[in-house]
Coordinates of C-alpha atoms and ligand atoms in Angstrom, one line a residue:
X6 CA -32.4 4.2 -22.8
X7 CA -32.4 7.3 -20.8
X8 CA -28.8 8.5 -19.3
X9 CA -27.5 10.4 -17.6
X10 CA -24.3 12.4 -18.1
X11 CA -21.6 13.2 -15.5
X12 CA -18.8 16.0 -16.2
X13 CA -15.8 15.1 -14.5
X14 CA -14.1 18.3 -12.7
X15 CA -11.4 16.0 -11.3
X16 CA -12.9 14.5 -8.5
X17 CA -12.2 11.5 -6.6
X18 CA -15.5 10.2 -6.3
X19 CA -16.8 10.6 -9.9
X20 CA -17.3 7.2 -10.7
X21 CA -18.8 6.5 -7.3
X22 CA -21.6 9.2 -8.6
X23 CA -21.8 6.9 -11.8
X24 CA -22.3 3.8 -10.0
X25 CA -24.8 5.5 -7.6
X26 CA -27.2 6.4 -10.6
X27 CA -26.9 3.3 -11.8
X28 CA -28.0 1.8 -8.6
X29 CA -30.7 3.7 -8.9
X30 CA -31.7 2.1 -12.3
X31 CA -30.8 4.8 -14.5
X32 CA -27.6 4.2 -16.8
X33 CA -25.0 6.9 -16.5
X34 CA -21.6 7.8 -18.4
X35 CA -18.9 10.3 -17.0
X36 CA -17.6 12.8 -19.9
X37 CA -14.7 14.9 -19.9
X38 CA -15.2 18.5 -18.8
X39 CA -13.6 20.0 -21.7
X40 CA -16.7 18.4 -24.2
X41 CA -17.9 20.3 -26.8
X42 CA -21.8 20.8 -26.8
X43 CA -21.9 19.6 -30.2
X44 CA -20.7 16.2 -28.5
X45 CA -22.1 16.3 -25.4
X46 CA -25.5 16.5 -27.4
X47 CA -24.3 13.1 -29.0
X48 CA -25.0 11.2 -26.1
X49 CA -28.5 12.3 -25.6
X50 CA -28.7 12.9 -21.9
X51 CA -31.5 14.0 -20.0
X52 CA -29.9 14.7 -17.1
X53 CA -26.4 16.2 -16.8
X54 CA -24.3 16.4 -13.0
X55 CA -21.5 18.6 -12.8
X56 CA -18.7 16.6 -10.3
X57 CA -16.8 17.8 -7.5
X58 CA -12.7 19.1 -8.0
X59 CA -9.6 20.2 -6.1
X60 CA -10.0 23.3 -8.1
X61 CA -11.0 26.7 -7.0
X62 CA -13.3 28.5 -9.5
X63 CA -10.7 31.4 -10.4
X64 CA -7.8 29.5 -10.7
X65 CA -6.1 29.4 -13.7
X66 CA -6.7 26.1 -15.8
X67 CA -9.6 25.3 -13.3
X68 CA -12.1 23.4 -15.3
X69 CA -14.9 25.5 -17.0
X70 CA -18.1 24.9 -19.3
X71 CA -18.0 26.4 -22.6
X72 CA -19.9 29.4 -23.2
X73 CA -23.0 27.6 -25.2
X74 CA -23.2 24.7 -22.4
X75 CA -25.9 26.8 -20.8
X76 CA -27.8 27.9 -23.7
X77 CA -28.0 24.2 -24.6
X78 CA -29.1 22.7 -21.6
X79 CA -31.7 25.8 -21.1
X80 CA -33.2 25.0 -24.6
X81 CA -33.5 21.4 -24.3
X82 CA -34.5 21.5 -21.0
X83 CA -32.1 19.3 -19.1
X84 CA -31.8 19.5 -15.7
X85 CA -27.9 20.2 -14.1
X86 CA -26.8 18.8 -10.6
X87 CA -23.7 20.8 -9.3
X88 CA -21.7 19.0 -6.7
X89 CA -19.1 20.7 -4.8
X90 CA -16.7 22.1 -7.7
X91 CA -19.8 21.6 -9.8
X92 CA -22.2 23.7 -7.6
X93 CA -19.4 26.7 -7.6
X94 CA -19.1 26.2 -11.1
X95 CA -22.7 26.9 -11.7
X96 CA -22.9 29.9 -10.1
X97 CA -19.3 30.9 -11.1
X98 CA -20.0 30.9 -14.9
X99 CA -23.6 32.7 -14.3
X100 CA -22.0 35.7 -13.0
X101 CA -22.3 35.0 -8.8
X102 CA -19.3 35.0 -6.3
X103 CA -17.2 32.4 -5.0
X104 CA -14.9 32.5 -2.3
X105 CA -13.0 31.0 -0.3
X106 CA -13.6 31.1 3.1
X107 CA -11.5 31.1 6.6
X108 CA -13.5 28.9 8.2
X109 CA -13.1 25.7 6.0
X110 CA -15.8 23.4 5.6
X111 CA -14.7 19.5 6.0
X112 CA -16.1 16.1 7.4
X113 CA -19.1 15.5 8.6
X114 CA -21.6 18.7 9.3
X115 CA -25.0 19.5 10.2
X116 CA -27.2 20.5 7.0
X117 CA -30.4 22.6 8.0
X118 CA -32.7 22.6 5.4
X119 CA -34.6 26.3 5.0
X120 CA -36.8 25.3 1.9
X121 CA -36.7 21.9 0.5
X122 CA -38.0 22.2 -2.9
X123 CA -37.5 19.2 -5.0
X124 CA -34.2 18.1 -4.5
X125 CA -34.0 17.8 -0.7
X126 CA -37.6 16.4 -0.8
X127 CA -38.3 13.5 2.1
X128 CA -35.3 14.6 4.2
X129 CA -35.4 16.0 7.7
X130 CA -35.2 19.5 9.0
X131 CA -31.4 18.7 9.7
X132 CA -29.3 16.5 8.5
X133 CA -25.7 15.0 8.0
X134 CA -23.8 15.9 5.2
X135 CA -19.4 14.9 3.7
X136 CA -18.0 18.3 3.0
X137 CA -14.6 18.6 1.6
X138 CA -14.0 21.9 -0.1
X139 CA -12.6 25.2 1.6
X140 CA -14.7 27.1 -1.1
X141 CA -18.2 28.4 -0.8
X142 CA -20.9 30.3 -2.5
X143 CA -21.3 34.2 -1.6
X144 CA -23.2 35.6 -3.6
X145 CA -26.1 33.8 -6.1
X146 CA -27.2 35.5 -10.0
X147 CA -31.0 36.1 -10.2
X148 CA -33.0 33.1 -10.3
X149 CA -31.0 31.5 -7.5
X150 CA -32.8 30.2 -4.1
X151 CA -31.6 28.9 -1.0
X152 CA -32.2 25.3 0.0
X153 CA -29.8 24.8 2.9
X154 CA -27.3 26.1 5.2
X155 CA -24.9 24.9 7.7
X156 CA -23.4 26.6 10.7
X157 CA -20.9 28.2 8.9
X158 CA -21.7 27.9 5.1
X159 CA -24.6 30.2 4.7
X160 CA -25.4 28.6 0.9
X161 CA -25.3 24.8 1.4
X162 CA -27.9 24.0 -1.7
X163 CA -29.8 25.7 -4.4
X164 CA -32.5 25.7 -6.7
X165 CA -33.1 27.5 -9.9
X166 CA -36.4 26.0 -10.8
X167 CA -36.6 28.0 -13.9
X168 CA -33.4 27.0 -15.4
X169 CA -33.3 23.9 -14.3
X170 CA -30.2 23.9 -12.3
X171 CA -29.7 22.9 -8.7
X172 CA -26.3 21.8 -6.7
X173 CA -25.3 21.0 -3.4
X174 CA -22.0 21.9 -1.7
X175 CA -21.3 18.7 0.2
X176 CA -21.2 15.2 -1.6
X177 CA -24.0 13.4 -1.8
X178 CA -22.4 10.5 -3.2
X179 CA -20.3 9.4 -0.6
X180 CA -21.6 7.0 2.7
X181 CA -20.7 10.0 5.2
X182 CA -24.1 11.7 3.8
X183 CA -26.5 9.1 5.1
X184 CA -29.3 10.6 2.7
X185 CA -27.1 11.1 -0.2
X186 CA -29.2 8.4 -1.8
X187 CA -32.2 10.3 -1.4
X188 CA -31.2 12.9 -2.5
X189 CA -29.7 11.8 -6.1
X190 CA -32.6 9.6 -6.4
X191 CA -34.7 13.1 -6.0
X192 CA -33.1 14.1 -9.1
X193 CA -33.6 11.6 -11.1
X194 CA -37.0 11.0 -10.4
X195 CA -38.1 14.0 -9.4
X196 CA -36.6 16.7 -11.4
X197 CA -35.0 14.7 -14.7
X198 CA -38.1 11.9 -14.5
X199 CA -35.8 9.6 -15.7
X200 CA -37.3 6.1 -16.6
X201 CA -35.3 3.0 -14.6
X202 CA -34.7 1.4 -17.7
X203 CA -30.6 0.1 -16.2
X204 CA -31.5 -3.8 -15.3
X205 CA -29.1 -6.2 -15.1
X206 CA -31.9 -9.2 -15.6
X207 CA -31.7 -8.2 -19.9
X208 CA -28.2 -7.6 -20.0
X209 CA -27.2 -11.1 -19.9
X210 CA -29.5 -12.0 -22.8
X211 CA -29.0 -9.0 -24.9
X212 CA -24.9 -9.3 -24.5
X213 CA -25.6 -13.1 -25.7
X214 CA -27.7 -11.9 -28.8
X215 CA -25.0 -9.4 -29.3
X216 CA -21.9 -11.2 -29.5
X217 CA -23.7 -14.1 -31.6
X218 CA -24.5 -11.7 -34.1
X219 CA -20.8 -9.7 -34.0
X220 CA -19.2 -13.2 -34.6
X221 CA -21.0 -15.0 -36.8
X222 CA -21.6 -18.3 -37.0
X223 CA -18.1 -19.6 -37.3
X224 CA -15.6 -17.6 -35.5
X225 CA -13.5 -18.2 -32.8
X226 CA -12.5 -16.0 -30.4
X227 CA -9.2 -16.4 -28.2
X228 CA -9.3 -15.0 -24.2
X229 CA -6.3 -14.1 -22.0
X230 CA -8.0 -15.1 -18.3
X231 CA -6.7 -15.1 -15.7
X232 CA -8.8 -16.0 -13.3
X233 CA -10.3 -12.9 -11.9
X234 CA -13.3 -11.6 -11.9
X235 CA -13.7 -9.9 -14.6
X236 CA -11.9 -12.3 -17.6
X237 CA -14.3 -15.3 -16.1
X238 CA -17.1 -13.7 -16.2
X239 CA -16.3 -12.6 -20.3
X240 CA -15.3 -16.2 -20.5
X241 CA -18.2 -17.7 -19.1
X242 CA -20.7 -15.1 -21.4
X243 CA -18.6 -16.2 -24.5
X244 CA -18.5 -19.6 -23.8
X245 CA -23.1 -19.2 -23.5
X246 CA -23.3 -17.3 -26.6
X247 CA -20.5 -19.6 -29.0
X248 CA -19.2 -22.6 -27.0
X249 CA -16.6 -24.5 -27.7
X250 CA -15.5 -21.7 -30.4
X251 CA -14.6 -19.8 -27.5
X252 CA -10.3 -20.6 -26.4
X253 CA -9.4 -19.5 -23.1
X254 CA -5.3 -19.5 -22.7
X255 CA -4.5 -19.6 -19.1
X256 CA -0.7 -18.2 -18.2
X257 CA 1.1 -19.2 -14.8
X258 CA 3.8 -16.3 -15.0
X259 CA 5.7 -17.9 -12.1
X260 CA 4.2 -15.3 -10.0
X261 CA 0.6 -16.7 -9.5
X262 CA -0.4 -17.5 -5.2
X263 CA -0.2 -21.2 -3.9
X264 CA -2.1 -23.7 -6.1
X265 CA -3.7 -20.7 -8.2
X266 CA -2.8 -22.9 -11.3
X267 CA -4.4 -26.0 -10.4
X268 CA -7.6 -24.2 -9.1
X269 CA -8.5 -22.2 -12.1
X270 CA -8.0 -25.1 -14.3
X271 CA -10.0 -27.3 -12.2
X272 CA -12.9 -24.2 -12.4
X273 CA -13.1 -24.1 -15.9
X274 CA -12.4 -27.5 -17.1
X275 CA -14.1 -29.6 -14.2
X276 CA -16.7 -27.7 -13.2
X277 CA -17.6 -25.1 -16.1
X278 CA -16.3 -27.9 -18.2
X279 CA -14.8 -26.1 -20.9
X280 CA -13.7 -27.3 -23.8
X281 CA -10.8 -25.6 -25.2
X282 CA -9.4 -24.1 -22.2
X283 CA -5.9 -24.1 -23.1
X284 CA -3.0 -24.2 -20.0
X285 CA 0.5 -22.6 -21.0
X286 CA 2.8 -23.1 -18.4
X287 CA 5.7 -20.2 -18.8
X288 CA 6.5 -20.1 -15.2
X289 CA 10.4 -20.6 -15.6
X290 CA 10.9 -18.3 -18.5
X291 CA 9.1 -15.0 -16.6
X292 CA 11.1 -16.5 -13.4
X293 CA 14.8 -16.5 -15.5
X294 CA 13.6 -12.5 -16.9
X295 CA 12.7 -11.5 -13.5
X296 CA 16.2 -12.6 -12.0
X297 CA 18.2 -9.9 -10.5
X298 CA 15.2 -7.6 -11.2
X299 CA 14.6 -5.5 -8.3
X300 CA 13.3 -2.2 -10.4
X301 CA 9.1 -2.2 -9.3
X302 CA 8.6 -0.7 -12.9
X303 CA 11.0 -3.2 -14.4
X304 CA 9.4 -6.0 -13.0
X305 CA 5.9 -4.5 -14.5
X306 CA 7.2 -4.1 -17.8
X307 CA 9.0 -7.5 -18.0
X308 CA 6.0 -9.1 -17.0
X309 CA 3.9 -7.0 -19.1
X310 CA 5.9 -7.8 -22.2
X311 CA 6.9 -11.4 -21.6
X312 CA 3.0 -11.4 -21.3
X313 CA 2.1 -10.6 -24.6
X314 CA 4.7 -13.0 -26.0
X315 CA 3.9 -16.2 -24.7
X316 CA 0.0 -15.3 -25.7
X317 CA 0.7 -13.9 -28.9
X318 CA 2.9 -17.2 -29.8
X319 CA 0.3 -19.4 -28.1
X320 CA -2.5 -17.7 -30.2
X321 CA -0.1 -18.5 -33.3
X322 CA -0.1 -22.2 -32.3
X323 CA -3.5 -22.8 -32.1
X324 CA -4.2 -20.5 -35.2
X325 CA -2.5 -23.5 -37.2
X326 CA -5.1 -25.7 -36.0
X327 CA -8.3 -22.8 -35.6
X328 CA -7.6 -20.5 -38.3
X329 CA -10.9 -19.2 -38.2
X330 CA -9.7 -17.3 -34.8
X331 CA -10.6 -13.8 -35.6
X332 CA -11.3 -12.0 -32.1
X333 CA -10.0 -11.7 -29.2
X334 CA -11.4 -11.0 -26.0
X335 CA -11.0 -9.1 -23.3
X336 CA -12.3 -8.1 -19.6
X337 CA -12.2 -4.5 -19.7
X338 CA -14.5 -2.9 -17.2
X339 CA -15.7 1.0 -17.5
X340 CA -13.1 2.3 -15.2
X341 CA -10.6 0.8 -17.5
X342 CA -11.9 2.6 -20.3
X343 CA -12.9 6.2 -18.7
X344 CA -9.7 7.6 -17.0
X345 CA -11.2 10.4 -15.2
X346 CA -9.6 13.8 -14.7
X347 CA -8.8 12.6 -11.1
X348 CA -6.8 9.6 -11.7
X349 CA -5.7 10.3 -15.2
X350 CA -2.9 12.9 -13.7
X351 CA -1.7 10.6 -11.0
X352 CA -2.0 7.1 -11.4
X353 CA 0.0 7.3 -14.6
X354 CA 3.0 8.7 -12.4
X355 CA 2.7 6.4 -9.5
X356 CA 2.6 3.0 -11.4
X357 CA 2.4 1.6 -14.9
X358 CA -0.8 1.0 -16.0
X359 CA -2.6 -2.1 -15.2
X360 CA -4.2 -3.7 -18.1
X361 CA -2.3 -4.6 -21.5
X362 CA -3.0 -3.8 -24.8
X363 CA -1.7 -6.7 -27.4
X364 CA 0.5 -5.6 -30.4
X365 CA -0.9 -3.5 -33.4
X366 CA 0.2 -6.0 -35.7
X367 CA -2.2 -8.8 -34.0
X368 CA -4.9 -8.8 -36.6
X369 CA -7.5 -10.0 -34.4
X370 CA -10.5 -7.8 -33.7
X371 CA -11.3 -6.9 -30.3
X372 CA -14.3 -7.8 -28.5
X373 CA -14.8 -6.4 -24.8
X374 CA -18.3 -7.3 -23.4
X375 CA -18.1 -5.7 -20.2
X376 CA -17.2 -2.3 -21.1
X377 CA -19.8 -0.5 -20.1
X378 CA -20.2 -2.4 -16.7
X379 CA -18.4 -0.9 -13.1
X380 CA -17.2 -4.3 -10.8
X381 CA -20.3 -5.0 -8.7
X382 CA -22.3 -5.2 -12.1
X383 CA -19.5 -7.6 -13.3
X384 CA -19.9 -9.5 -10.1
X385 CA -23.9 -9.5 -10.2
X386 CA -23.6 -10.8 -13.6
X387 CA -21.2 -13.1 -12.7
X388 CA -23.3 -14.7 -10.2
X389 CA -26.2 -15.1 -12.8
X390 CA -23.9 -16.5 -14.9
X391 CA -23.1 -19.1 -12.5
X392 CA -19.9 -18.6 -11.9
X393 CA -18.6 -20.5 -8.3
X394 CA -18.4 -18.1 -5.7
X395 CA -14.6 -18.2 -5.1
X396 CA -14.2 -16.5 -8.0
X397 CA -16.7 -14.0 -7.9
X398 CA -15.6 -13.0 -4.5
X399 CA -12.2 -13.0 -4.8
X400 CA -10.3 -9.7 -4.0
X401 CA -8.7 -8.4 -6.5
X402 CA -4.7 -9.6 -7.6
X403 CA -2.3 -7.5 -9.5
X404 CA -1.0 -8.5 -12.8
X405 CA 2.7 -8.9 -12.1
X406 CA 1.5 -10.8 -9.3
X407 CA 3.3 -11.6 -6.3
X408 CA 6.0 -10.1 -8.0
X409 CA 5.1 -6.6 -6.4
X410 CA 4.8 -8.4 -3.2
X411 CA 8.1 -9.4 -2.9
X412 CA 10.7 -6.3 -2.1
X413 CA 13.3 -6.2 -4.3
X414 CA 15.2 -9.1 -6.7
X415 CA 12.5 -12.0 -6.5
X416 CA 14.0 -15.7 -5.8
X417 CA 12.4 -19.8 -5.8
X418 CA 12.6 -19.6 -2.0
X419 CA 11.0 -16.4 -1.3
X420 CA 8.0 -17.0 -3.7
X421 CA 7.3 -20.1 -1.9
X422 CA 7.9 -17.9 1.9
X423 CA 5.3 -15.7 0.7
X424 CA 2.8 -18.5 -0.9
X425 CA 2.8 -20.3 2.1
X426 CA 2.7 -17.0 4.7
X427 CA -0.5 -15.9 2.5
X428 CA -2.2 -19.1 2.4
X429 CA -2.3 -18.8 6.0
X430 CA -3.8 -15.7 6.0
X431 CA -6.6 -15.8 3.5
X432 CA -7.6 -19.2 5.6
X433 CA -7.6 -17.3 8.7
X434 CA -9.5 -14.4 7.2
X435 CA -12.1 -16.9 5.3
X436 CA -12.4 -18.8 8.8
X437 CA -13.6 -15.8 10.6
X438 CA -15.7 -14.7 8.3
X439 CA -14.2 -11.6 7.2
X440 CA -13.1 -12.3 3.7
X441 CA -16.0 -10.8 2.0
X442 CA -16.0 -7.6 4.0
X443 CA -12.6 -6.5 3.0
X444 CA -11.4 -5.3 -0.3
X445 CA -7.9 -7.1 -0.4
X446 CA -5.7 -9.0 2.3
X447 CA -2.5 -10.2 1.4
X448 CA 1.0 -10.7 2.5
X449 CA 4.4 -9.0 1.7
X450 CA 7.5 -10.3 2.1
X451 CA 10.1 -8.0 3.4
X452 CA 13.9 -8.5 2.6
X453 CA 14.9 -7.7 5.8
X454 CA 16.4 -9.9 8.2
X455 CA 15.6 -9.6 12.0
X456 CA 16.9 -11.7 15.6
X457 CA 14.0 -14.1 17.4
X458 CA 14.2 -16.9 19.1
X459 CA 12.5 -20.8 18.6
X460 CA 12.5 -22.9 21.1
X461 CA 16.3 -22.5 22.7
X462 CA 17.8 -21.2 19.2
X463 CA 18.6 -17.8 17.7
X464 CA 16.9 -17.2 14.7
X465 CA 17.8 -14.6 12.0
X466 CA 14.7 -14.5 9.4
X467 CA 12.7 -12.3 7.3
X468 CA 9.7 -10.0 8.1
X469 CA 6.3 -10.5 6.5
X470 CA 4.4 -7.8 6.0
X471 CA 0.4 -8.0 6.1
X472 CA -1.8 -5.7 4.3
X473 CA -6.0 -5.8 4.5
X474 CA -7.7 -2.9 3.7
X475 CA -11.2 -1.8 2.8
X476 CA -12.0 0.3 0.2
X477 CA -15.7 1.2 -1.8
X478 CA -13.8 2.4 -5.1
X479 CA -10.0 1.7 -4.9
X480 CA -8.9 5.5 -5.0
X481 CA -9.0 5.5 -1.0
X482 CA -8.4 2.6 1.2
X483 CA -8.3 2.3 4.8
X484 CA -6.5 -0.4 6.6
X485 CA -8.6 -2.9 8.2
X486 CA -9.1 -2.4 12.6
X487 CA -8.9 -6.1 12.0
X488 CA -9.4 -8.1 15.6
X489 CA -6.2 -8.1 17.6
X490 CA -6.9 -12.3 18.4
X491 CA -7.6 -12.5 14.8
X492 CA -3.7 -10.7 14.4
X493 CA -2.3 -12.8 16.7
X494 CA -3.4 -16.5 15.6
X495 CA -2.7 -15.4 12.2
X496 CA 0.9 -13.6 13.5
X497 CA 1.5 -16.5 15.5
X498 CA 0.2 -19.6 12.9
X499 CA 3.2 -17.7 10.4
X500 CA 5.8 -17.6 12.0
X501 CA 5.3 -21.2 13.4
X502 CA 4.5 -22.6 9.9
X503 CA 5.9 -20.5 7.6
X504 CA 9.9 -21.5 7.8
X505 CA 11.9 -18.8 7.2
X506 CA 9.8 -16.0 8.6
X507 CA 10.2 -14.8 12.3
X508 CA 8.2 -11.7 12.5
X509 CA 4.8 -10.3 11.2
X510 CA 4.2 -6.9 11.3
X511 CA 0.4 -5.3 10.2
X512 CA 0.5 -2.3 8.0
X513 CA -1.7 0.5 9.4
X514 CA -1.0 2.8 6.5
X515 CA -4.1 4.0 4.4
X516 CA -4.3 5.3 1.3
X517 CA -3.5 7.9 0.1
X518 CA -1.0 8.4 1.4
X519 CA 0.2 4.7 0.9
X520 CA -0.7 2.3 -2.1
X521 CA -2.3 -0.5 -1.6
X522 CA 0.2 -2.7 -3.2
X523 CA 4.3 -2.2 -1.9
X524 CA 5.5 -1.9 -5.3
Ligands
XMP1 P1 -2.6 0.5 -5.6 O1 -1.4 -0.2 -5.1 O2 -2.2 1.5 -6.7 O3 -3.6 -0.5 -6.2 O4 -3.3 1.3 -4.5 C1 -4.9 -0.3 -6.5 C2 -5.5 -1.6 -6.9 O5 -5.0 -2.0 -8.2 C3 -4.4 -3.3 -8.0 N1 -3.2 -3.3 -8.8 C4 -3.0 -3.8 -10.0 N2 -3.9 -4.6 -10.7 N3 -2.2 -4.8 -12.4 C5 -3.4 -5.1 -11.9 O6 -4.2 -5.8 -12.6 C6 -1.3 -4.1 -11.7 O7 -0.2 -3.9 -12.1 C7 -1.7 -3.6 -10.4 N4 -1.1 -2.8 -9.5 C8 -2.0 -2.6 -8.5 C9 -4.2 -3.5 -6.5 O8 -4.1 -4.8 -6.2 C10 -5.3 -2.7 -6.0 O9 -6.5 -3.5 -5.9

């Protein structure tokens, strides 16, 4: 299948250019930047775009090609998109000038187009582009032609037909360049001729002939879901390609939303009907490690390990009964598995990683179906699948739970403040039809106490906090300008029904700065 290669420079959007190529049919894989040619020729691409990055070109440690990257591509032919970082890159390693310029570039600016050429092909005369870099190009090596300019960035894109390289300063990636699409899509068609060989309609049958033929005909694998998105949807695909050999263990850690236990069972055994679907109910032993607890980290890493315990012993148990359990699955998606330059340097500062990784000494082998896949492929297959639509749809929900939802130590009382004070929002967001729009909503509760008044009493409660935000690819998140009636019946329908809180406040913090989860 063709593909197409992305460097990562450290951007933030470097999986959203993955996941734009792929929307356009092509499959596509981001690399690190550092990859040696003799590796980067391993993955056959025939294509190869060159991310943006908070780098400047000159700066020590900045990202760089190595020397033989052009001399490869140039030989095999293989056309190179610079974006941003990329596109001063490009020019930076061919012997032009860089600099950085007074009059920064960012937001939304005017693009006129001077010569279209093949990659700005179908656009008109002007148009709008996302800059977000305070670099620009001065002066281009031979070869080098100007496609664009804005008002104050005299080299906006180039072409160097010859070579085979091109780049644009702005992001065509992102929403704020409303032709973005066209112009990636120019790239691929027109300049790498890729074939649109990426469907989703052959996946579902060629990861079915797949896993049959990994497994064998008596195996049985063991799955960890939870519920999501993505552990359904590998439980679903498991349970089309082996059946009943496939044994989903289901683990309320004492931290799971209102009813969440009673739901996902009746999903999977009522209405997927499946057949060895196996319910381990650990609530009070994760509730008695988490006493006291008011560390965020702390509470991660007990849940994390207490985690692995209760499935490792359940997995033990039924091993007794199965002992031809030899796999186990899991729901890791690409973005699990690719931690690009961006996020690799700060997420693993600002909170412990999400997913687990079970023991060494587990002898299962590990079988992880949608690997390759970003979430709305997951979701797409999900839906083929079958799978209801309050699962597919659901917004995403933290391992530890409503653990990191509650501020410090976490109690009976205020678990069931919080499951109630969320209820009431996810039914007021659902009812006005907003659910699906937004990327999370959820409710925090707040250890603080504050004064109100009910009726002719004074009331000393605690504050809920309420957090929706939208986001396209989790790295940036804007609150949601949710409607201010919408705020106030929900404001109003918790503090009335939710005893023990007396005042709701809405977070307008976006991210970054802020997290989307408190903790
Ligand atoms: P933050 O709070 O870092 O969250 O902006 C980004 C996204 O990740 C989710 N999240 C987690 N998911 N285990 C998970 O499976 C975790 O420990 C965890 N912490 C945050 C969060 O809900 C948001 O969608």
């Amino acid at each position: 299948m063709d593909k197409i290669c992305i460097l990562d420079m450290g951007s933030q959007y470097t999986h959203l250019i993955a996941r734009r190529i792929r929307e356009h049919g092509v499959y596509s894989e981001i690399l690190p930047n550092n990859i040696s040619v003799d590796e980067l020729k391993q993955h056959k691409p025939i294509g190869i775009i060159l991310s943006g990055g908070p780098n400047s070109v000159y700066e020590e440690n900045s990202p760089q090609l190595t020397e033989d990257f052009f001399t490869y591509i140039k030989k095999e032919k293989i056309p190179v998109l610079g974006i941003c970082y990329g596109f001063h890159l490009i020019i930076h390693q061919l012997g032009g000038r860089i600099k950085s310029f007074t009059q920064k570039e960012y937001g939304k600016m005017e693009l006129e187009i001077l010569k279209p050429g093949k990659l700005l092909d179908s656009l008109d005369k002007t148009e709008i582009v996302w800059m977000s870099h305070g670099d620009q190009v001065e002066i281009m090596p031979e070869g080098f032609e100007i496609l664009a300019k804005t008002s104050t960035c005299p080299i906006a894109a180039y072409a160097n037909e010859g070579f085979g390289l091109y780049g644009v300063q702005f992001h065509p990636e992102v929403n704020h360049t409303p032709k973005g699409m066209t112009i990636l899509d120019n790239f691929i068609s027109k300049i790498v001729q890729a074939k649109k060989q990426w469907k989703l309609e052959n996946w579902i049958e060629k990861a079915i002939e797949s896993i049959k033929r990994e497994i064998g005909p008596k195996d049985r694998v063991i799955l960890g879901l939870s519920g999501g998105v993505d552990s359904s949807v590998v439980a679903v695909l498991l349970q089309k390609a082996i059946g009943n050999r496939l044994h989903s263990v289901f683990v309320n850690n004492g931290v799971l939303r209102k009813n969440e236990e009673v739901e996902v069972q009746e999903t999977f055994q009522q209405v997927l009907k499946f057949e060895n679907f196996h319910y381990v109910d650990a609530a009070d032993l994760f509730l008695e490690r988490l006493k006291n607890v008011e560390d965020p980290e702390e509470k991660r890493r007990i849940i994390g390990h207490t985690f692995i315990e209760v499935f490792e012993s359940k997995t033990i148990e039924l091993e007794k009964t199965y002992p031809d359990i030899k796999y186990l699955a899991q729901g890791t998606i690409y973005p699990d598995r690719v931690e690009t330059s961006a996020t690799s340097s700060v997420s693993a500062k600002i909170k412990s990683h999400h997913n687990l990784t079970l023991p060494d000494d587990m002898t299962l082998k590990i079988i992880e179906p949608l690997k390759d896949l970003y979430k709305d492929e997951v979701r797409k297959i999900g839906i083929k699948l079958g799978l209801p639509p309050n699962i597919i749809k659901r917004h995403p929900f933290p391992g530890p739970g409503l653990a990191v939802r509650i501020i410090g130590a976490i109690e009976k009382d205020k678990l069931s403040i919080l499951r109630d004070a969320d209820e009431i929002l996810i039914d007021e967001i659902k009812k006005a039809g907003v659910y699906d729009n937004l990327w999370q909503a959820f409710c925090v509760f707040l250890p603080l106490k504050t004064v109100g008044i009910m009726g002719d009493f004074r009331t000393y409660e605690y504050i809920c906090a309420i957090r929706v935000v939208e986001s396209l690819d989790v790295m940036t998140a804007n609150f949601a300008k949710l409607d201010w009636e919408l705020l106030e019946k929900i404001g109003s329908r918790i503090i009335n029904e939710v005893k023990g809180i007396n005042r709701v406040v809405y977070d307008i913090s976006n991210k970054p700065p802020s997290t989307i989860e408190y903790e």
